JSON list of C-alpha atoms in Angstrom, two decimals:
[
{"chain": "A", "resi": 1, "resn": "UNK", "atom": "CA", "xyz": [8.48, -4.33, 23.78]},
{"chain": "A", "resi": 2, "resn": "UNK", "atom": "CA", "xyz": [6.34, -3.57, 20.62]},
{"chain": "A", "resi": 3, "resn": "UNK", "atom": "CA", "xyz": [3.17, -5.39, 19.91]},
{"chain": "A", "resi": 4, "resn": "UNK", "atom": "CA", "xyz": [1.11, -4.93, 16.64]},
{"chain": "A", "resi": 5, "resn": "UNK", "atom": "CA", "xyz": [-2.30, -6.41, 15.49]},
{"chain": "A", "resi": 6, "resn": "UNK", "atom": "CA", "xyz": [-3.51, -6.79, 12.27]},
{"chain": "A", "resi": 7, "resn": "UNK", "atom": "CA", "xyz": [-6.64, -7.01, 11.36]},
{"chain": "A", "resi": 8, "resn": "UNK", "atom": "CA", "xyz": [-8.61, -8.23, 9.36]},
{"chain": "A", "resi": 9, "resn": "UNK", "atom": "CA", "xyz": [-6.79, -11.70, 9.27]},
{"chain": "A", "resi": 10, "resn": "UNK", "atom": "CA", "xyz": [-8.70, -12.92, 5.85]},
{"chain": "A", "resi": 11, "resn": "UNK", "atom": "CA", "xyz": [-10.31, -10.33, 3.10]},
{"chain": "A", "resi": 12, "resn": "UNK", "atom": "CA", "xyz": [-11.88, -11.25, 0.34]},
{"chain": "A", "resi": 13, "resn": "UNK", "atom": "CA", "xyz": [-12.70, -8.27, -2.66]},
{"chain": "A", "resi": 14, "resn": "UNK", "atom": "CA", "xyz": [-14.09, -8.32, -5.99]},
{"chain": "A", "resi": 15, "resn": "UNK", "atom": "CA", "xyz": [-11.49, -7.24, -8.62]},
{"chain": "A", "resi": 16, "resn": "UNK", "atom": "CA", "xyz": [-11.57, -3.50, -9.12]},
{"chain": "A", "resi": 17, "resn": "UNK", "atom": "CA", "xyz": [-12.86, -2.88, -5.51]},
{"chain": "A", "resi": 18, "resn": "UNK", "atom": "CA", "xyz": [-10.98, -1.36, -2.42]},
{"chain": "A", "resi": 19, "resn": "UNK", "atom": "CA", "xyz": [-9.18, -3.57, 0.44]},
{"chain": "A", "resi": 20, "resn": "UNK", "atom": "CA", "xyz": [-7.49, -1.85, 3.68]},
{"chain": "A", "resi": 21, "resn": "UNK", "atom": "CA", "xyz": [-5.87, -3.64, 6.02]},
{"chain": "A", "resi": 22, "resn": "UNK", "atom": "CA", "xyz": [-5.23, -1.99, 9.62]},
{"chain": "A", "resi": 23, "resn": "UNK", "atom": "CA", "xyz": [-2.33, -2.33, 12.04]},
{"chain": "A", "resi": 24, "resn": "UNK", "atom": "CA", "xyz": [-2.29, -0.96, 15.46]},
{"chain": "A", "resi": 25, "resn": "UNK", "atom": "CA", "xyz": [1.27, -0.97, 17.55]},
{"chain": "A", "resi": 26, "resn": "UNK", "atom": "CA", "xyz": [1.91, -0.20, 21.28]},
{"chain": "A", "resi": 27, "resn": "UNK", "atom": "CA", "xyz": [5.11, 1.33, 21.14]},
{"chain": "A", "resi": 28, "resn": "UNK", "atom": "CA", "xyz": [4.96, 5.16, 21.42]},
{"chain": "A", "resi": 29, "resn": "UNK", "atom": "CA", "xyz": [8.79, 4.91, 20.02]},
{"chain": "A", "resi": 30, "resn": "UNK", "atom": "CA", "xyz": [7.96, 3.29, 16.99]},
{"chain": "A", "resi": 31, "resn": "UNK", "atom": "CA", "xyz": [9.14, 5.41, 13.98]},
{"chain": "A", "resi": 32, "resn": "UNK", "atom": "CA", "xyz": [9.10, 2.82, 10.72]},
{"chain": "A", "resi": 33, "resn": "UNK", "atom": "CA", "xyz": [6.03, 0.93, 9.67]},
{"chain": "A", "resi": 34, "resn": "UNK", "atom": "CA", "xyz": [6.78, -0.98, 6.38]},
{"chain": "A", "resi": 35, "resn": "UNK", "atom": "CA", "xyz": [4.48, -3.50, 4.41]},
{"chain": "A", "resi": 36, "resn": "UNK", "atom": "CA", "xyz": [5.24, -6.76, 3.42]},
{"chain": "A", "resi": 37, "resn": "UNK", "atom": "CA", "xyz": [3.47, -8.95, 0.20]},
{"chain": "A", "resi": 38, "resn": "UNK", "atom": "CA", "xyz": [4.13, -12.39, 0.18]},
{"chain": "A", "resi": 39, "resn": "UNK", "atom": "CA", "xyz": [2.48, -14.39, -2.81]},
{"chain": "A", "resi": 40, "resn": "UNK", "atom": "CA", "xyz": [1.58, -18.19, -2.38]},
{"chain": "A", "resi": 41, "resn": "UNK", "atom": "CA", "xyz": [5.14, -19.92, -2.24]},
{"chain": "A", "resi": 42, "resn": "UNK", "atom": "CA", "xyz": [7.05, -17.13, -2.28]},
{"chain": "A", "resi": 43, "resn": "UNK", "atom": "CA", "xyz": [9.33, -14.87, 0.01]},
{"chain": "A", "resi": 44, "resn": "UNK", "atom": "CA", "xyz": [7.73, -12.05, 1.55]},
{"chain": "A", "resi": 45, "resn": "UNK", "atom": "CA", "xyz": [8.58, -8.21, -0.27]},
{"chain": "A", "resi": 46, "resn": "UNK", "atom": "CA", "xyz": [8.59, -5.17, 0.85]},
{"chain": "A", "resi": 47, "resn": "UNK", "atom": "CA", "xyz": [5.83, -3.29, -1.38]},
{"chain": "A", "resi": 48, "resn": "UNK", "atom": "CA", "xyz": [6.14, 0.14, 0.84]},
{"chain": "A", "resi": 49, "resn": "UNK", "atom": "CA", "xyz": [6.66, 1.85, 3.86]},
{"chain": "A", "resi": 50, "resn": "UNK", "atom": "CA", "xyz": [6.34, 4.76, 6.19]},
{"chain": "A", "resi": 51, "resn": "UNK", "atom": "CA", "xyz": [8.05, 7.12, 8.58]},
{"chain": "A", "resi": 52, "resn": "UNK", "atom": "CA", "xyz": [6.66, 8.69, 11.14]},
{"chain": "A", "resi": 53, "resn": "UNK", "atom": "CA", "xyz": [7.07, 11.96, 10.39]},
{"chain": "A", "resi": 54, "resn": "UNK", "atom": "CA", "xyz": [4.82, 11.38, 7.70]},
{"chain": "A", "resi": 55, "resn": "UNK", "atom": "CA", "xyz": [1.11, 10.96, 7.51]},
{"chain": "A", "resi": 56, "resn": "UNK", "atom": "CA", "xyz": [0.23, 9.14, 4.11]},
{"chain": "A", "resi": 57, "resn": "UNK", "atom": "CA", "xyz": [2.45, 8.02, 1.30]},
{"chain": "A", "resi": 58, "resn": "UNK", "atom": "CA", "xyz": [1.48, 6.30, -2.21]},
{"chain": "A", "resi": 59, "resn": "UNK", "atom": "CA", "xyz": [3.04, 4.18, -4.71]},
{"chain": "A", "resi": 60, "resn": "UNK", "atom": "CA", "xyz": [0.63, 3.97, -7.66]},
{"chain": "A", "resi": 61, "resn": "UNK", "atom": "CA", "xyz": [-2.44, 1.63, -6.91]},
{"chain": "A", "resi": 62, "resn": "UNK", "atom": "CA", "xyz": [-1.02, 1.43, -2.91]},
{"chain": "A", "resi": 63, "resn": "UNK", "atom": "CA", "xyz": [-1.41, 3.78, 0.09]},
{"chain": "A", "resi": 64, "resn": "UNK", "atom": "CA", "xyz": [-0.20, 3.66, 3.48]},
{"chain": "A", "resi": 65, "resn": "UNK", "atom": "CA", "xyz": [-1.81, 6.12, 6.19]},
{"chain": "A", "resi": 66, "resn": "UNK", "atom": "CA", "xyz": [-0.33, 6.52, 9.72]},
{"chain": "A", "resi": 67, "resn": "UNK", "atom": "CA", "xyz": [-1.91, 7.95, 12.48]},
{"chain": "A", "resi": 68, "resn": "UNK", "atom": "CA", "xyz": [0.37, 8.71, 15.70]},
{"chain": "A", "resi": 69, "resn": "UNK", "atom": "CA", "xyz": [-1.81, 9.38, 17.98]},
{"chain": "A", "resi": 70, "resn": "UNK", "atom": "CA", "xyz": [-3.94, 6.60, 17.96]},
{"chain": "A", "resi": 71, "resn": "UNK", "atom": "CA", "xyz": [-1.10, 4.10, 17.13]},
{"chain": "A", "resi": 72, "resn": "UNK", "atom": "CA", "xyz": [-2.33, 2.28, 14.03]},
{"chain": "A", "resi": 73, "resn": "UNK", "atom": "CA", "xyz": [-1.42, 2.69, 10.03]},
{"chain": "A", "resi": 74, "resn": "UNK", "atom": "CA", "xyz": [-3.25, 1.19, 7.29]},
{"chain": "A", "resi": 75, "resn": "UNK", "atom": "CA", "xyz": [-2.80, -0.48, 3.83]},
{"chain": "A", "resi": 76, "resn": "UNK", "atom": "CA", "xyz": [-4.68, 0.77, 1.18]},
{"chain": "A", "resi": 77, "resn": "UNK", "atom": "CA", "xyz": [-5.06, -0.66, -2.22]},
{"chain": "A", "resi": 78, "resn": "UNK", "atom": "CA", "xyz": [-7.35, 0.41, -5.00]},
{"chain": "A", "resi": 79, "resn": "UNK", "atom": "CA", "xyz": [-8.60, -0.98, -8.61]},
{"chain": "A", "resi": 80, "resn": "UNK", "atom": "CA", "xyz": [-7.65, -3.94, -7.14]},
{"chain": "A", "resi": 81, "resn": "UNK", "atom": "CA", "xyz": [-6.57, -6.93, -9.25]},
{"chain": "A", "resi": 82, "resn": "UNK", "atom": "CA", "xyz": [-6.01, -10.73, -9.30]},
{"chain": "A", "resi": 83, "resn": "UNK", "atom": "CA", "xyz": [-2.45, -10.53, -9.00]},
{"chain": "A", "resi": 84, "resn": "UNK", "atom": "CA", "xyz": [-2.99, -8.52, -5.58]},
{"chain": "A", "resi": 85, "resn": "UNK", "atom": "CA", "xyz": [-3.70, -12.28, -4.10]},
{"chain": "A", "resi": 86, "resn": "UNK", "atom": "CA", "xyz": [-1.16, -12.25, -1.66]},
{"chain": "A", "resi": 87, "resn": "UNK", "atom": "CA", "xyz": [-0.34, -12.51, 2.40]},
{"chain": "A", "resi": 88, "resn": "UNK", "atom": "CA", "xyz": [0.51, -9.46, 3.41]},
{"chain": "A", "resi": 89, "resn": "UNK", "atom": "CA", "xyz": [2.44, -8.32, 6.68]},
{"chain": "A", "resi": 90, "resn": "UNK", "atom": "CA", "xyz": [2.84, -4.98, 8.36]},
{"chain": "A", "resi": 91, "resn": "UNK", "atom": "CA", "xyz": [5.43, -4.32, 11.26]},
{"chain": "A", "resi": 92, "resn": "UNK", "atom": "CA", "xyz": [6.69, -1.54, 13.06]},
{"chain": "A", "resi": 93, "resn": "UNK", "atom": "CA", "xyz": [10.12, -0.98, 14.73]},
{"chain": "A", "resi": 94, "resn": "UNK", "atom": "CA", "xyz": [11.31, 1.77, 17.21]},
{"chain": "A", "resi": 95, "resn": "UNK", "atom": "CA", "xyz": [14.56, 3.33, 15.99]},
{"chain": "A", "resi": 96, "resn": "UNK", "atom": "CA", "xyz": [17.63, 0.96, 15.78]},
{"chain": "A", "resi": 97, "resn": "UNK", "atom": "CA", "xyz": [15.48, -2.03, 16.65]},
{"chain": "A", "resi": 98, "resn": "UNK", "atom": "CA", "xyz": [14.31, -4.86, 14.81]},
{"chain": "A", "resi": 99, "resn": "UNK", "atom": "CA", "xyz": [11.19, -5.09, 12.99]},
{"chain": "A", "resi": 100, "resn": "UNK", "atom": "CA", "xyz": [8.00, -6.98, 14.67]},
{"chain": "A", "resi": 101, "resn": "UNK", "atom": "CA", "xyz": [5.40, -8.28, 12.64]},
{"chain": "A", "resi": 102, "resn": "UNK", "atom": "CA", "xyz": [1.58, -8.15, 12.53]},
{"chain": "A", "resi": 103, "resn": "UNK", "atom": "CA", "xyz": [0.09, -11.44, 12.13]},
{"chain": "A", "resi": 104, "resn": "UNK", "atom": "CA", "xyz": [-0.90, -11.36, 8.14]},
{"chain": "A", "resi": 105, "resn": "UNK", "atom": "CA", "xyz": [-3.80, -10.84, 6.04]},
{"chain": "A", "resi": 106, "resn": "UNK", "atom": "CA", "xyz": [-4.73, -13.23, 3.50]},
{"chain": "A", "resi": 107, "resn": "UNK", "atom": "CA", "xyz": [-6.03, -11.03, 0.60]},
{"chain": "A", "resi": 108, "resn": "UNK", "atom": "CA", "xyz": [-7.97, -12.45, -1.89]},
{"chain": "A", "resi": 109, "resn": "UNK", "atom": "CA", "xyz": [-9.16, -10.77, -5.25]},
{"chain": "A", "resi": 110, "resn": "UNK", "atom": "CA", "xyz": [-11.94, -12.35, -7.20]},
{"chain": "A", "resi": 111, "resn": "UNK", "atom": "CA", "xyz": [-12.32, -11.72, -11.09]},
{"chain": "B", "resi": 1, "resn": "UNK", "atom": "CA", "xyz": [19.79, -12.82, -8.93]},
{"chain": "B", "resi": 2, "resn": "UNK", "atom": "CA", "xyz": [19.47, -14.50, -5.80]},
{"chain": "B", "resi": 3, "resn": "UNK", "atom": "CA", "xyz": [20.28, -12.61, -2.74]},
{"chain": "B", "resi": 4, "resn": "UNK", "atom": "CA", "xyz": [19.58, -14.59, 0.03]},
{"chain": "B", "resi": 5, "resn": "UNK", "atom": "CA", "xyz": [19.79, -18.33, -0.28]},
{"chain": "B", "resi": 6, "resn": "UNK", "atom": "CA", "xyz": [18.33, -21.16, 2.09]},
{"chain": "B", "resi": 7, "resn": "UNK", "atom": "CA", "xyz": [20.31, -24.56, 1.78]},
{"chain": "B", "resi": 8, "resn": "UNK", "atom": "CA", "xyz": [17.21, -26.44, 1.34]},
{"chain": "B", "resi": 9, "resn": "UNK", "atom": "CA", "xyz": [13.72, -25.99, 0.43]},
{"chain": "B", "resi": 10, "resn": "UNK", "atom": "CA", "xyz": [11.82, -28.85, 2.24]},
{"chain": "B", "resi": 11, "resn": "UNK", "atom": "CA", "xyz": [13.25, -30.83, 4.93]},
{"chain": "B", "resi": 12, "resn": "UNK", "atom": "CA", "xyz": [12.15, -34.05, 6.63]},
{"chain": "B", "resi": 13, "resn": "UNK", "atom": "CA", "xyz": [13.51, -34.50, 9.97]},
{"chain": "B", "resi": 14, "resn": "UNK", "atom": "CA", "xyz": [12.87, -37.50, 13.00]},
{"chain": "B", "resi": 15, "resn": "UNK", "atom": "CA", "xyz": [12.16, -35.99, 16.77]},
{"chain": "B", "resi": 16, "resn": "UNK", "atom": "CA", "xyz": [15.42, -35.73, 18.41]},
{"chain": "B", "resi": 17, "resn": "UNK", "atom": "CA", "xyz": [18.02, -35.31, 15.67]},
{"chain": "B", "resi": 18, "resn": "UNK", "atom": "CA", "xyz": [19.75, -32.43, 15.44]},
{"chain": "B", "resi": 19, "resn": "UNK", "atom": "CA", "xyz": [19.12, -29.94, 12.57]},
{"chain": "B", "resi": 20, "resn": "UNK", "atom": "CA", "xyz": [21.17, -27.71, 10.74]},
{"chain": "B", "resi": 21, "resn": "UNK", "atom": "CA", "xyz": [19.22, -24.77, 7.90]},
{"chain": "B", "resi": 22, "resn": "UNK", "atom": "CA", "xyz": [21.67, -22.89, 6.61]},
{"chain": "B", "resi": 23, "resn": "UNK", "atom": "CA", "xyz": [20.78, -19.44, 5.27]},
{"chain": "B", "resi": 24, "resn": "UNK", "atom": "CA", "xyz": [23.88, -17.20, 2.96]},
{"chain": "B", "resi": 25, "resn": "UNK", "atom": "CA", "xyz": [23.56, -13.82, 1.58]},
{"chain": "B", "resi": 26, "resn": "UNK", "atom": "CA", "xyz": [25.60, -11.45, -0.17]},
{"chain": "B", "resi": 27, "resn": "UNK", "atom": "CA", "xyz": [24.77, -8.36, -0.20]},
{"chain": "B", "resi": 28, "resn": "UNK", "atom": "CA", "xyz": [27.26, -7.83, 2.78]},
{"chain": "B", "resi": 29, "resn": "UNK", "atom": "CA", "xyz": [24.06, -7.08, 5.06]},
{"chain": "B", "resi": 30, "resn": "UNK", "atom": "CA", "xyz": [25.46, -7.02, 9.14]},
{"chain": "B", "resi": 31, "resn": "UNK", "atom": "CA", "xyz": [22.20, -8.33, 10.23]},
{"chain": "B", "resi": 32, "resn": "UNK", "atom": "CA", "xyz": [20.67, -11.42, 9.41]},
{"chain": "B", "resi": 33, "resn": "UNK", "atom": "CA", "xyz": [17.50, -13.14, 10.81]},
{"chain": "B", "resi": 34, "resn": "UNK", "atom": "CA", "xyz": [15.75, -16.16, 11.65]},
{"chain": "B", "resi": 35, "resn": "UNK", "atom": "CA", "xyz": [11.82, -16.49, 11.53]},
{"chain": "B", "resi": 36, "resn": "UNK", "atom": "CA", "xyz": [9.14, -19.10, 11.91]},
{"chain": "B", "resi": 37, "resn": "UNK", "atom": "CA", "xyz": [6.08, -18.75, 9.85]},
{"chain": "B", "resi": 38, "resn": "UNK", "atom": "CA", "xyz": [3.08, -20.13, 11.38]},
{"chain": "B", "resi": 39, "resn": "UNK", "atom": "CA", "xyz": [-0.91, -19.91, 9.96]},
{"chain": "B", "resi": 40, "resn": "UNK", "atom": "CA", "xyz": [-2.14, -17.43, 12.23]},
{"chain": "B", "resi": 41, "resn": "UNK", "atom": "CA", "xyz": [1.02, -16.36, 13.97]},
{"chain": "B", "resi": 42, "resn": "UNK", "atom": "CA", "xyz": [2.49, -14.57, 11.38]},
{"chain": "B", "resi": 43, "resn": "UNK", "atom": "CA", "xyz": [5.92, -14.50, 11.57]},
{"chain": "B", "resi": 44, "resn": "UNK", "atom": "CA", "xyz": [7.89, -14.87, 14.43]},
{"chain": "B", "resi": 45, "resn": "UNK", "atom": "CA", "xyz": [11.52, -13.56, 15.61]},
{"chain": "B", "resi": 46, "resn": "UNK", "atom": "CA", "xyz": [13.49, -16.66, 16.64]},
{"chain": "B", "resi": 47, "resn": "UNK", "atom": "CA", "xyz": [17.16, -15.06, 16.74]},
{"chain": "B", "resi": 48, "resn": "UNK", "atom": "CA", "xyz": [18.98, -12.14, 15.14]},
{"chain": "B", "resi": 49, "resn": "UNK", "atom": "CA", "xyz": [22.55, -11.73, 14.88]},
{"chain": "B", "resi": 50, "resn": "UNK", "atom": "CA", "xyz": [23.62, -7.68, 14.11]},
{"chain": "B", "resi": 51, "resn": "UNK", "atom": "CA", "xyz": [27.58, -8.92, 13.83]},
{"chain": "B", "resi": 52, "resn": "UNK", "atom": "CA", "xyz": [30.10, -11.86, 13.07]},
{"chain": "B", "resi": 53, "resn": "UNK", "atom": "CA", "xyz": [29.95, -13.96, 16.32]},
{"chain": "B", "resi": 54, "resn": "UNK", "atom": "CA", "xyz": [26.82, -11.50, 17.30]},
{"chain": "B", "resi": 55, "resn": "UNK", "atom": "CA", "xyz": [23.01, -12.99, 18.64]},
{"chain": "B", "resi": 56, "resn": "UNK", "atom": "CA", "xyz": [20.17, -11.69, 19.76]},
{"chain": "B", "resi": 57, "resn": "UNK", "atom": "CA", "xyz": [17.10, -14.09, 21.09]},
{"chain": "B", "resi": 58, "resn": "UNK", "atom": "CA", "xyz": [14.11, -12.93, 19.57]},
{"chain": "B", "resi": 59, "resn": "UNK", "atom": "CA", "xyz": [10.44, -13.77, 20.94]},
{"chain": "B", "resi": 60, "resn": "UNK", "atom": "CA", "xyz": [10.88, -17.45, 20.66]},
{"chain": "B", "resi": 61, "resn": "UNK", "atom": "CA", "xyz": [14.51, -18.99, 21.22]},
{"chain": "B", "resi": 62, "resn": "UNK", "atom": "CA", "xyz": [13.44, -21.83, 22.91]},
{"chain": "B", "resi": 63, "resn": "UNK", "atom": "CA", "xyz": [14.81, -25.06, 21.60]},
{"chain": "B", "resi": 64, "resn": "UNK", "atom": "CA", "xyz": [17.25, -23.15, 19.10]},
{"chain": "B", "resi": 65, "resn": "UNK", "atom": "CA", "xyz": [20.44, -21.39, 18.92]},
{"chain": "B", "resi": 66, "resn": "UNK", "atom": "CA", "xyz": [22.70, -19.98, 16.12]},
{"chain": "B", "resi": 67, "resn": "UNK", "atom": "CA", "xyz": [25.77, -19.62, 14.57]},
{"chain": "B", "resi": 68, "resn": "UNK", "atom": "CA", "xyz": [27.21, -16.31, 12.86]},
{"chain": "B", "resi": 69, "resn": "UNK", "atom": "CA", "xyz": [31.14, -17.03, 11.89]},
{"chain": "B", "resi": 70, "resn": "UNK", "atom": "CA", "xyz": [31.07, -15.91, 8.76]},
{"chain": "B", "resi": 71, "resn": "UNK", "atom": "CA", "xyz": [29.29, -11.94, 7.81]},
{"chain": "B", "resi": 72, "resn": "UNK", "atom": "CA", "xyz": [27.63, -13.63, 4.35]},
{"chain": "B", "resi": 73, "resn": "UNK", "atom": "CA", "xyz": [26.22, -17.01, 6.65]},
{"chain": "B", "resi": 74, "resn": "UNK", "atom": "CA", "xyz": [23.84, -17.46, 9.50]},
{"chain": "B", "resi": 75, "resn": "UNK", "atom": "CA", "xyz": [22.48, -20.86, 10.83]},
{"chain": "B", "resi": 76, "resn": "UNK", "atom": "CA", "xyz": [19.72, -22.30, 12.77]},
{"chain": "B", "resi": 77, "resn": "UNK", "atom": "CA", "xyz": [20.59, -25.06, 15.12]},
{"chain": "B", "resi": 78, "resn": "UNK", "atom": "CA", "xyz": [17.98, -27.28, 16.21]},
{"chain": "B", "resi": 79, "resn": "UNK", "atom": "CA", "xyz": [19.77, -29.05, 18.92]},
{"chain": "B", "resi": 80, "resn": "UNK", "atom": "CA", "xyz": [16.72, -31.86, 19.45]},
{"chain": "B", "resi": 81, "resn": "UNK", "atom": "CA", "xyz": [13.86, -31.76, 16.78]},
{"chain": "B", "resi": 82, "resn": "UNK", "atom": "CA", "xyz": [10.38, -32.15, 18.11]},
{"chain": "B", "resi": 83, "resn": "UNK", "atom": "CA", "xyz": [7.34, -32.01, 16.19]},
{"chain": "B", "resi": 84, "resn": "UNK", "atom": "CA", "xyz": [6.07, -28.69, 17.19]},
{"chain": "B", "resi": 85, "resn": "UNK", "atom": "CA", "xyz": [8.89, -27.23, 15.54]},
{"chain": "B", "resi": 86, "resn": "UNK", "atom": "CA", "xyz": [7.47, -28.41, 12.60]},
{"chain": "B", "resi": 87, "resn": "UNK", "atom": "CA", "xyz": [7.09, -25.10, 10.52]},
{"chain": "B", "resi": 88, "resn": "UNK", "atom": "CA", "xyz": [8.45, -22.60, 7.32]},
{"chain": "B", "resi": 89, "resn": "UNK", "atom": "CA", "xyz": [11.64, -21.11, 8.34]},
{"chain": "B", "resi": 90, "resn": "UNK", "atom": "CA", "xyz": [12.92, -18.02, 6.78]},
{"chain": "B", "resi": 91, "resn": "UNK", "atom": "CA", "xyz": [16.31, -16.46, 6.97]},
{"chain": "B", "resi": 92, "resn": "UNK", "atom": "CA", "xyz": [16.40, -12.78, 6.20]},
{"chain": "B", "resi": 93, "resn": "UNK", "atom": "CA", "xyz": [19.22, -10.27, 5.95]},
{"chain": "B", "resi": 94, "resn": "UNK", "atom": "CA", "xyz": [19.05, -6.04, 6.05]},
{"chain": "B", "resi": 95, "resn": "UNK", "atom": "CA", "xyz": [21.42, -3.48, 6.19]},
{"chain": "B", "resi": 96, "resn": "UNK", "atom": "CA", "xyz": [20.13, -1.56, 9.20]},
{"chain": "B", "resi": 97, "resn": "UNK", "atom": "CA", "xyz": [18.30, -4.08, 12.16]},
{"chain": "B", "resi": 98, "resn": "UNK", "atom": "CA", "xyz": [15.32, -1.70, 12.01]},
{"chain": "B", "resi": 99, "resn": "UNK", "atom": "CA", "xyz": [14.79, -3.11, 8.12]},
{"chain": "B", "resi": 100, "resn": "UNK", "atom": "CA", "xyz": [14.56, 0.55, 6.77]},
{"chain": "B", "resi": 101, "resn": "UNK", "atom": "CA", "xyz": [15.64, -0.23, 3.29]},
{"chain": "B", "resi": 102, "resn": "UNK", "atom": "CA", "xyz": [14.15, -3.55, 4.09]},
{"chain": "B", "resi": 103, "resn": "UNK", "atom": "CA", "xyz": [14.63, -6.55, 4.55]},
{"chain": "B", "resi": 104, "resn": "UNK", "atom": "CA", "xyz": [15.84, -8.93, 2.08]},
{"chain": "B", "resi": 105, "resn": "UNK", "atom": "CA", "xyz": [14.00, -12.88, 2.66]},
{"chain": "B", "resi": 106, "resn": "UNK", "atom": "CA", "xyz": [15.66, -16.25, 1.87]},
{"chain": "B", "resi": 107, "resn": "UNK", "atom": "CA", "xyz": [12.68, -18.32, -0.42]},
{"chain": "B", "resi": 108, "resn": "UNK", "atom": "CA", "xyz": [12.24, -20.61, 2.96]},
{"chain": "B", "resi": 109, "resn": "UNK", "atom": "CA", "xyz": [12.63, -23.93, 4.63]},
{"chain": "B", "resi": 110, "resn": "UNK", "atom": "CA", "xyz": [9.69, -26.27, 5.36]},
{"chain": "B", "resi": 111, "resn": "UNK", "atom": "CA", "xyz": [10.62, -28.30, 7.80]},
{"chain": "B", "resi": 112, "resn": "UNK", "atom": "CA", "xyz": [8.67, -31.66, 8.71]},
{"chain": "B", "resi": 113, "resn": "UNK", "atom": "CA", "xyz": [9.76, -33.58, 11.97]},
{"chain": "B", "resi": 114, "resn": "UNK", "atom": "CA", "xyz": [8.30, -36.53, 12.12]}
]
């Protein structure tokens, strides 16, 4: 079955500065790699997400880069801000299957 | 606007009673999940259901089971409590079991057993 990492498991950034967060996943079959923000107390959100058959994809201040043939995809966010505090989760799937989770990165911005 | 609800937010519970969360949703979503949330762990896959009277163990069914017979309801049964289930729970719902779309969480249960 799938396995993913996540690394690293705690960041800490000054506000306006960079963060990435990597994933790696062991199942070749794995086509959907979606994000996950969860703020302190709250229910975890999808922010974005990827599909294989594509190699980057933004949203405003948020990236997400796959690469296939070394198995990981990465979170980037830039400018970053306080309200970027959050958990966040990635997970990958193989078609038709259920999600499985990396293990969460506690991002913290500092003003 | 609510989508999917948890019956209770924070629970306190005594080793060996049996233990009921209750997770609803209605967005008429066919699969519905249960996860642990753990510092560290992440979260965990405890038991899907992808149909009324449908289940699926997950990664760690050990010392739970479900219920699904209802589409909009899907429960967590903790048949004897012990203290290392002690942990958030959250219910989630999706429209396809791969989450494309994505999937929609419940705000959580912390459970205490004591």
């Amino acid at each position: 079955g799938e396995n993913v990492e996540q690394h690293p498991s705690t960041l800490s950034v000054q506000e306006g500065d960079s963060a990435v967060i990597k994933c790696t996943y062991s199942d070749s079959a794995s086509n959907y790699f979606p994000w996950y923000k969860q703020e302190l107390g709250k229910r975890p959100q999808l922010i974005i997400d990827i599909r294989s058959n594509v190699g980057e994809k933004k949203d405003q201040r948020i990236a997400v880069t796959l690469n296939k043939t070394a198995k990981h995809f990465s979170l980037h966010i830039t400018e970053t801000q306080p309200e970027d505090s959050a958990v966040y989760f990635c997970a990958a799937t193989p078609s038709g299957d259920k999600l499985i989770f990396g293990t969460g990165t506690r991002l913290q911005v500092f003003p | 606007d609510v989508k999917v609800t948890q019956s209770s937010r924070y629970l306190v519970k005594r080793t060996g009673e049996k233990v009921f969360l209750e997770c609803v949703q209605d967005m008429d979503h066919e699969n519905m999940f249960w996860y642990r949330q753990d510092p560290g762990l992440g979260l965990r896959l405890i038991y899907f259901s992808y149909d009324v009277k449908m289940k699926e163990k997950g990664d760690i069914p050990e010392g739970y089971s479900v219920s699904r017979e209802k589409k909009e309801r899907f429960s967590l049964i903790l048949e004897s409590a012990s203290t290392n289930q002690t942990s958030m729970y959250l219910c989630a719902s999706s429209l396809k079991v791969s989450g494309q779309g994505g999937y929609t969480f419940g705000s959580g249960t912390r459970l205490t057993v004591v």
